[in-house]
PDB file of C-alpha atoms in Angstrom:
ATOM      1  CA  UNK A   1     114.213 135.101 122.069  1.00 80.00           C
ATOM      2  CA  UNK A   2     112.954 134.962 118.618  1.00 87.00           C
ATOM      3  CA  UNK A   3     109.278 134.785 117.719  1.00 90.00           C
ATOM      4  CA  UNK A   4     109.480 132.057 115.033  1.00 93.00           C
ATOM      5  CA  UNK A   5     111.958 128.552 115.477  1.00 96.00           C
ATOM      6  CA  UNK A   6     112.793 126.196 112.580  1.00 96.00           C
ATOM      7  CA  UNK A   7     114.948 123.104 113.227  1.00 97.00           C
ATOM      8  CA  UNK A   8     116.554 121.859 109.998  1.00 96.00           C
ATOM      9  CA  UNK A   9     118.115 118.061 110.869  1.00 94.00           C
ATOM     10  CA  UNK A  10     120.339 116.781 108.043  1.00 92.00           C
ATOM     11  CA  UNK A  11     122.203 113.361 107.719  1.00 84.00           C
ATOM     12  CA  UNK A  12     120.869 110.036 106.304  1.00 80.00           C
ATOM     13  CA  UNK A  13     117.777 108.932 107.973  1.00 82.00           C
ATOM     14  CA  UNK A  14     115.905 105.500 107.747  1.00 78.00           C
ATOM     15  CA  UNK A  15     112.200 106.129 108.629  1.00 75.00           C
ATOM     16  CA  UNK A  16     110.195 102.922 109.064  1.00 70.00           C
ATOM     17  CA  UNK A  17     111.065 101.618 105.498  1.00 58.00           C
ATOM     18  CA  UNK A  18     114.881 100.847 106.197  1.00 52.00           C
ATOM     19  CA  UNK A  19     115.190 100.226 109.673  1.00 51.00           C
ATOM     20  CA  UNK A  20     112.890  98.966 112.258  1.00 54.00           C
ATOM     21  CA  UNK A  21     114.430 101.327 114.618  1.00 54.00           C
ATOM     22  CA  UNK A  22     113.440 104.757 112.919  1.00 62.00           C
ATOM     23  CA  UNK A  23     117.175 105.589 112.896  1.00 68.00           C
ATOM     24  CA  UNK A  24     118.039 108.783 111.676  1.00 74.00           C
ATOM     25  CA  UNK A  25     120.913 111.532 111.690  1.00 75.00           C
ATOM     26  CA  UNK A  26     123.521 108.327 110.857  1.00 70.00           C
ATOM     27  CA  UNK A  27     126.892 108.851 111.039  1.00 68.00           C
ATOM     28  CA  UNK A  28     129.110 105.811 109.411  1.00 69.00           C
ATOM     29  CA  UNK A  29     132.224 106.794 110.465  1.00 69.00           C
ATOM     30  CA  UNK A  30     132.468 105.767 113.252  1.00 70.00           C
ATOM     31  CA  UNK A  31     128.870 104.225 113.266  1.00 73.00           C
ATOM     32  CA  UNK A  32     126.341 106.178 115.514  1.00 78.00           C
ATOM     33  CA  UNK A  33     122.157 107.056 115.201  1.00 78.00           C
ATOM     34  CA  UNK A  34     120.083 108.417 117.002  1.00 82.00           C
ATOM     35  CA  UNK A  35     116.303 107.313 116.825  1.00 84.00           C
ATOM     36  CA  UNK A  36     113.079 108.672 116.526  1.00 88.00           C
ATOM     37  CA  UNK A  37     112.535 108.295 120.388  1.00 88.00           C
ATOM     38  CA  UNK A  38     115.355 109.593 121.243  1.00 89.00           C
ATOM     39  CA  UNK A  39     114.641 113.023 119.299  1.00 93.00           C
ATOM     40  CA  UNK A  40     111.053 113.572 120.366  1.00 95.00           C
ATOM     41  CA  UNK A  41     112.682 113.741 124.182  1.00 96.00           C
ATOM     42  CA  UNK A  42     115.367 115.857 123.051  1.00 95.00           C
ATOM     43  CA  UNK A  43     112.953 118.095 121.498  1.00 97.00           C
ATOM     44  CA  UNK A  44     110.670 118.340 123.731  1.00 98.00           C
ATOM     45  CA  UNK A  45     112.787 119.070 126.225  1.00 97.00           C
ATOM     46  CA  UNK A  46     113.656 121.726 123.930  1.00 96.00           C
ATOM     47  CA  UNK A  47     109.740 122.949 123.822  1.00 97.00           C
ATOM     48  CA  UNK A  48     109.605 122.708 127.615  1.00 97.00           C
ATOM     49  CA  UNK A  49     112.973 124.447 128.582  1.00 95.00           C
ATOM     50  CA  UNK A  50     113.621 126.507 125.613  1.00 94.00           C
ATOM     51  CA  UNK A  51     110.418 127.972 123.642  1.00 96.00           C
ATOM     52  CA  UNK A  52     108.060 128.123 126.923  1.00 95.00           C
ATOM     53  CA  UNK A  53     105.991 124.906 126.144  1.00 97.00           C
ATOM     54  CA  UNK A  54     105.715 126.272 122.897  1.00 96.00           C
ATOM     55  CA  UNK A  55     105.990 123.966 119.618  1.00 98.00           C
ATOM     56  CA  UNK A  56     108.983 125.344 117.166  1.00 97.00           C
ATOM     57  CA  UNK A  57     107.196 125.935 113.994  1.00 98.00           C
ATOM     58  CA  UNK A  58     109.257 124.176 111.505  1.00 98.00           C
ATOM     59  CA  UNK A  59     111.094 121.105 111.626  1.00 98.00           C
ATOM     60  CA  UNK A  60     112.494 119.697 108.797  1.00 98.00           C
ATOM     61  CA  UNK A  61     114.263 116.872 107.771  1.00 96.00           C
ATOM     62  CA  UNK A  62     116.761 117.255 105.631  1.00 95.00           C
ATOM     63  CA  UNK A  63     117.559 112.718 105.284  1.00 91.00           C
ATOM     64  CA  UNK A  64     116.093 110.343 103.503  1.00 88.00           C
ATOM     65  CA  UNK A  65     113.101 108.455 104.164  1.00 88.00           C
ATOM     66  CA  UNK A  66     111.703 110.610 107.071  1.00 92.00           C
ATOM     67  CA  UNK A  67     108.055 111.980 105.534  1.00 93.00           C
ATOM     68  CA  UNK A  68     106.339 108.907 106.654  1.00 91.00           C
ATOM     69  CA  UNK A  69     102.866 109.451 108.589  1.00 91.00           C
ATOM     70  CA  UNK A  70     104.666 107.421 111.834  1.00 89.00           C
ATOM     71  CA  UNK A  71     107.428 109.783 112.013  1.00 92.00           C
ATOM     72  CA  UNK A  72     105.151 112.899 111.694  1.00 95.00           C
ATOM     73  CA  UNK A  73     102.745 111.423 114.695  1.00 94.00           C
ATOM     74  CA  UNK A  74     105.538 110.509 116.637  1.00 93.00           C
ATOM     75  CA  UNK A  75     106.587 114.268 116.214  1.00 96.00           C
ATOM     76  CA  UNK A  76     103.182 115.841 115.975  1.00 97.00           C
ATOM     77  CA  UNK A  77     103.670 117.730 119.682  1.00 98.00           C
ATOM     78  CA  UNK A  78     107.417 119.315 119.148  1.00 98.00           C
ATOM     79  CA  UNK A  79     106.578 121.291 116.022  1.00 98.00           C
ATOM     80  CA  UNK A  80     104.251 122.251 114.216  1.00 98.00           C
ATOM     81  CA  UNK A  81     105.028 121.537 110.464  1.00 98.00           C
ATOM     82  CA  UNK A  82     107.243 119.105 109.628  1.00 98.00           C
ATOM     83  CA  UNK A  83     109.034 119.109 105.826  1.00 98.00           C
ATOM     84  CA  UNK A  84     110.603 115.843 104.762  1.00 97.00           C
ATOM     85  CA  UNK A  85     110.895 113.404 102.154  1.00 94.00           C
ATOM     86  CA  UNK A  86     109.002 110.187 101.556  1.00 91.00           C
ATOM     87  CA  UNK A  87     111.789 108.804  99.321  1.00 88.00           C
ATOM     88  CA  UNK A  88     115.867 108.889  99.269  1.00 88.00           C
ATOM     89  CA  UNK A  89     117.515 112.572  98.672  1.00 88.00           C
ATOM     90  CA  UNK A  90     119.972 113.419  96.698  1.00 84.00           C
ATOM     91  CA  UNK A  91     123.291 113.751  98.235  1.00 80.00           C
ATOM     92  CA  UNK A  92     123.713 117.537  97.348  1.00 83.00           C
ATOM     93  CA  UNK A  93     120.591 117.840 100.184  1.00 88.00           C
ATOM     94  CA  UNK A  94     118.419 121.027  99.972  1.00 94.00           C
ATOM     95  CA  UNK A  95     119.377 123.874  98.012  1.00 94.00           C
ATOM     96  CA  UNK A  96     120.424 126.194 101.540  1.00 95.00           C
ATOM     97  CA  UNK A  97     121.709 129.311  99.790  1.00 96.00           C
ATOM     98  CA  UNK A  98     118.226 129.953  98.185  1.00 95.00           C
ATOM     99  CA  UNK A  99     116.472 129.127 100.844  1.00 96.00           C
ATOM    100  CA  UNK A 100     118.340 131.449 103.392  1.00 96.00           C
ATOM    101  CA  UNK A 101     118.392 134.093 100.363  1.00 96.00           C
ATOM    102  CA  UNK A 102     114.088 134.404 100.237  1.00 94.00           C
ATOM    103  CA  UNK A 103     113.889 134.246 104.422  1.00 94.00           C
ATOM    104  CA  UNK A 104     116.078 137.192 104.358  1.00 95.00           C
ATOM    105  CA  UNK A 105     114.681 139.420 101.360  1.00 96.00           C
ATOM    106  CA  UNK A 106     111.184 138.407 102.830  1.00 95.00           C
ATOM    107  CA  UNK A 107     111.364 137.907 106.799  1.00 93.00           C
ATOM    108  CA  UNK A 108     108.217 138.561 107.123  1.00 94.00           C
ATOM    109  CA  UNK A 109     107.196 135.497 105.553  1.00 95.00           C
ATOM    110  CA  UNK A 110     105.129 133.005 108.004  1.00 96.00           C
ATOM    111  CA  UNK A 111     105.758 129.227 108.517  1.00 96.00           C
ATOM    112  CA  UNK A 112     103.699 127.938 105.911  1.00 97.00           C
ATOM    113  CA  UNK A 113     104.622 130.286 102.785  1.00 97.00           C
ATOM    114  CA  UNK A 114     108.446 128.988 104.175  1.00 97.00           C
ATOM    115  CA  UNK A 115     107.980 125.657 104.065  1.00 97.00           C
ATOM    116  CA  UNK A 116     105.988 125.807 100.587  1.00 97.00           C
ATOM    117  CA  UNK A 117     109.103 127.967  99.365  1.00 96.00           C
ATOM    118  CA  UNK A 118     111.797 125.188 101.092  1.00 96.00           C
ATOM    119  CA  UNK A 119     109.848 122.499  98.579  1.00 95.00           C
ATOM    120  CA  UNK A 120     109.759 124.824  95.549  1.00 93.00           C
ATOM    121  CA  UNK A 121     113.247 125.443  95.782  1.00 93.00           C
ATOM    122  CA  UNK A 122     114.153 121.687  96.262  1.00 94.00           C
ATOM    123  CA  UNK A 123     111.914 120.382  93.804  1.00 90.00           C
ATOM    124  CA  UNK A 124     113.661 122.704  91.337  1.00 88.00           C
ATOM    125  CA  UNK A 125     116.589 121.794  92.316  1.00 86.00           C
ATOM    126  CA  UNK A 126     116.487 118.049  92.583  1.00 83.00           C
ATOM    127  CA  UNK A 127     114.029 117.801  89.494  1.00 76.00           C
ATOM    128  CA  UNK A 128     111.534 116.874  91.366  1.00 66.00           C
ATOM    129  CA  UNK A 129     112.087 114.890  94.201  1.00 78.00           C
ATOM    130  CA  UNK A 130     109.455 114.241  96.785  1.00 89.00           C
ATOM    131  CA  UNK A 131     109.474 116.739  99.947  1.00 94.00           C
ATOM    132  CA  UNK A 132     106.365 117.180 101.411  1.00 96.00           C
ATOM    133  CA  UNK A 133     105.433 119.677 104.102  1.00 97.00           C
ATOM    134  CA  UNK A 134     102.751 118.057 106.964  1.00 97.00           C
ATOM    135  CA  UNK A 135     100.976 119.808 108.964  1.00 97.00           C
ATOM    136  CA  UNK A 136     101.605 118.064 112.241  1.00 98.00           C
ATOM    137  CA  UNK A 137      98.062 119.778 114.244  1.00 95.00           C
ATOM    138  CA  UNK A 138      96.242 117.327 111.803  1.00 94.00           C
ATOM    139  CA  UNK A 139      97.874 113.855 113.101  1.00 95.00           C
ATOM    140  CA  UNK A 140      95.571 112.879 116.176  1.00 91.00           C
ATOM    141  CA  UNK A 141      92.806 113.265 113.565  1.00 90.00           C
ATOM    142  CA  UNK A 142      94.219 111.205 110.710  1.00 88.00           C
ATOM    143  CA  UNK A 143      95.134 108.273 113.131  1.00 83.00           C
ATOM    144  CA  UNK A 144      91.476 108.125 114.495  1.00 82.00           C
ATOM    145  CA  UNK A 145      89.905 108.145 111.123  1.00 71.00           C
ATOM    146  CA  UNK A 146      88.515 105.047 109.968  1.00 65.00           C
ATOM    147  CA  UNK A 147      86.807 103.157 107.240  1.00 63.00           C
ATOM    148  CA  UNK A 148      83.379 102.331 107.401  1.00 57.00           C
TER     149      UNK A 148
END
């Protein structure tokens, strides 16, 4: 057992912009998806069977499309930050080997200073591309907010 979980998904994703079926992780040849439903039971099965009823503390999404507030709420109760993009990715994807490089000089790092250093290293490698990391504890609160 480890005392911090990050689940990295890469592929091409669709969010809600694309698709109306919040397809991600597609595979073209031969054609296959899986949706957003379809994840949030296989993770939390993973929560419930795996970490304890615990939420992993970083999921990220390594496809295009997928940092959209639906796809974090739908989400909010497997993990607790998500990192993903609100745009298309280049095909290249995130820049792994520095990634993997700071976790190991600095293990000690917690989720957060991870995920800010995941984005800093993408957005220098990409030039700036969006990748956003959401705090998913937050979601209940933004979707009862209203105007007025």
């Amino acid at each position: 057992p480890a005392q911090h979980y990050a689940l990295i998904l890469w592929n091409h994703g669709g969010g809600f912009k694309r698709r109306r079926t919040r397809d991600l992780l597609i595979d073209l040849h031969p054609f296959n998806k899986m949706d957003i439903l379809s994840l949030k039971k296989a993770l939390l099965t993973i929560k419930n069977s795996v970490l304890n009823g615990k939420k992993m503390n970083i999921l990220g999404f390594d496809a295009c499309l997928m940092g959209m507030t639906e796809i974090a709420y739908e989400l909010k109760d497997t993990a607790e930050i998500m990192i993903a993009s609100e745009d298309i990715e280049p095909g290249e994807g995130w820049p792994y080997g520095k990634i993997l490089n700071e976790l190991t000089t600095y293990p000690e790092m917690d989720d957060k200073t991870l995920a800010f250093r995941i984005i800093s290293n993408y957005a220098s490698f990409t030039n700036g591309t969006t990748l956003s990391a959401i705090n998913l504890d937050y979601m209940d609160e933004l979707t009862e907010w209203k105007i007025g």
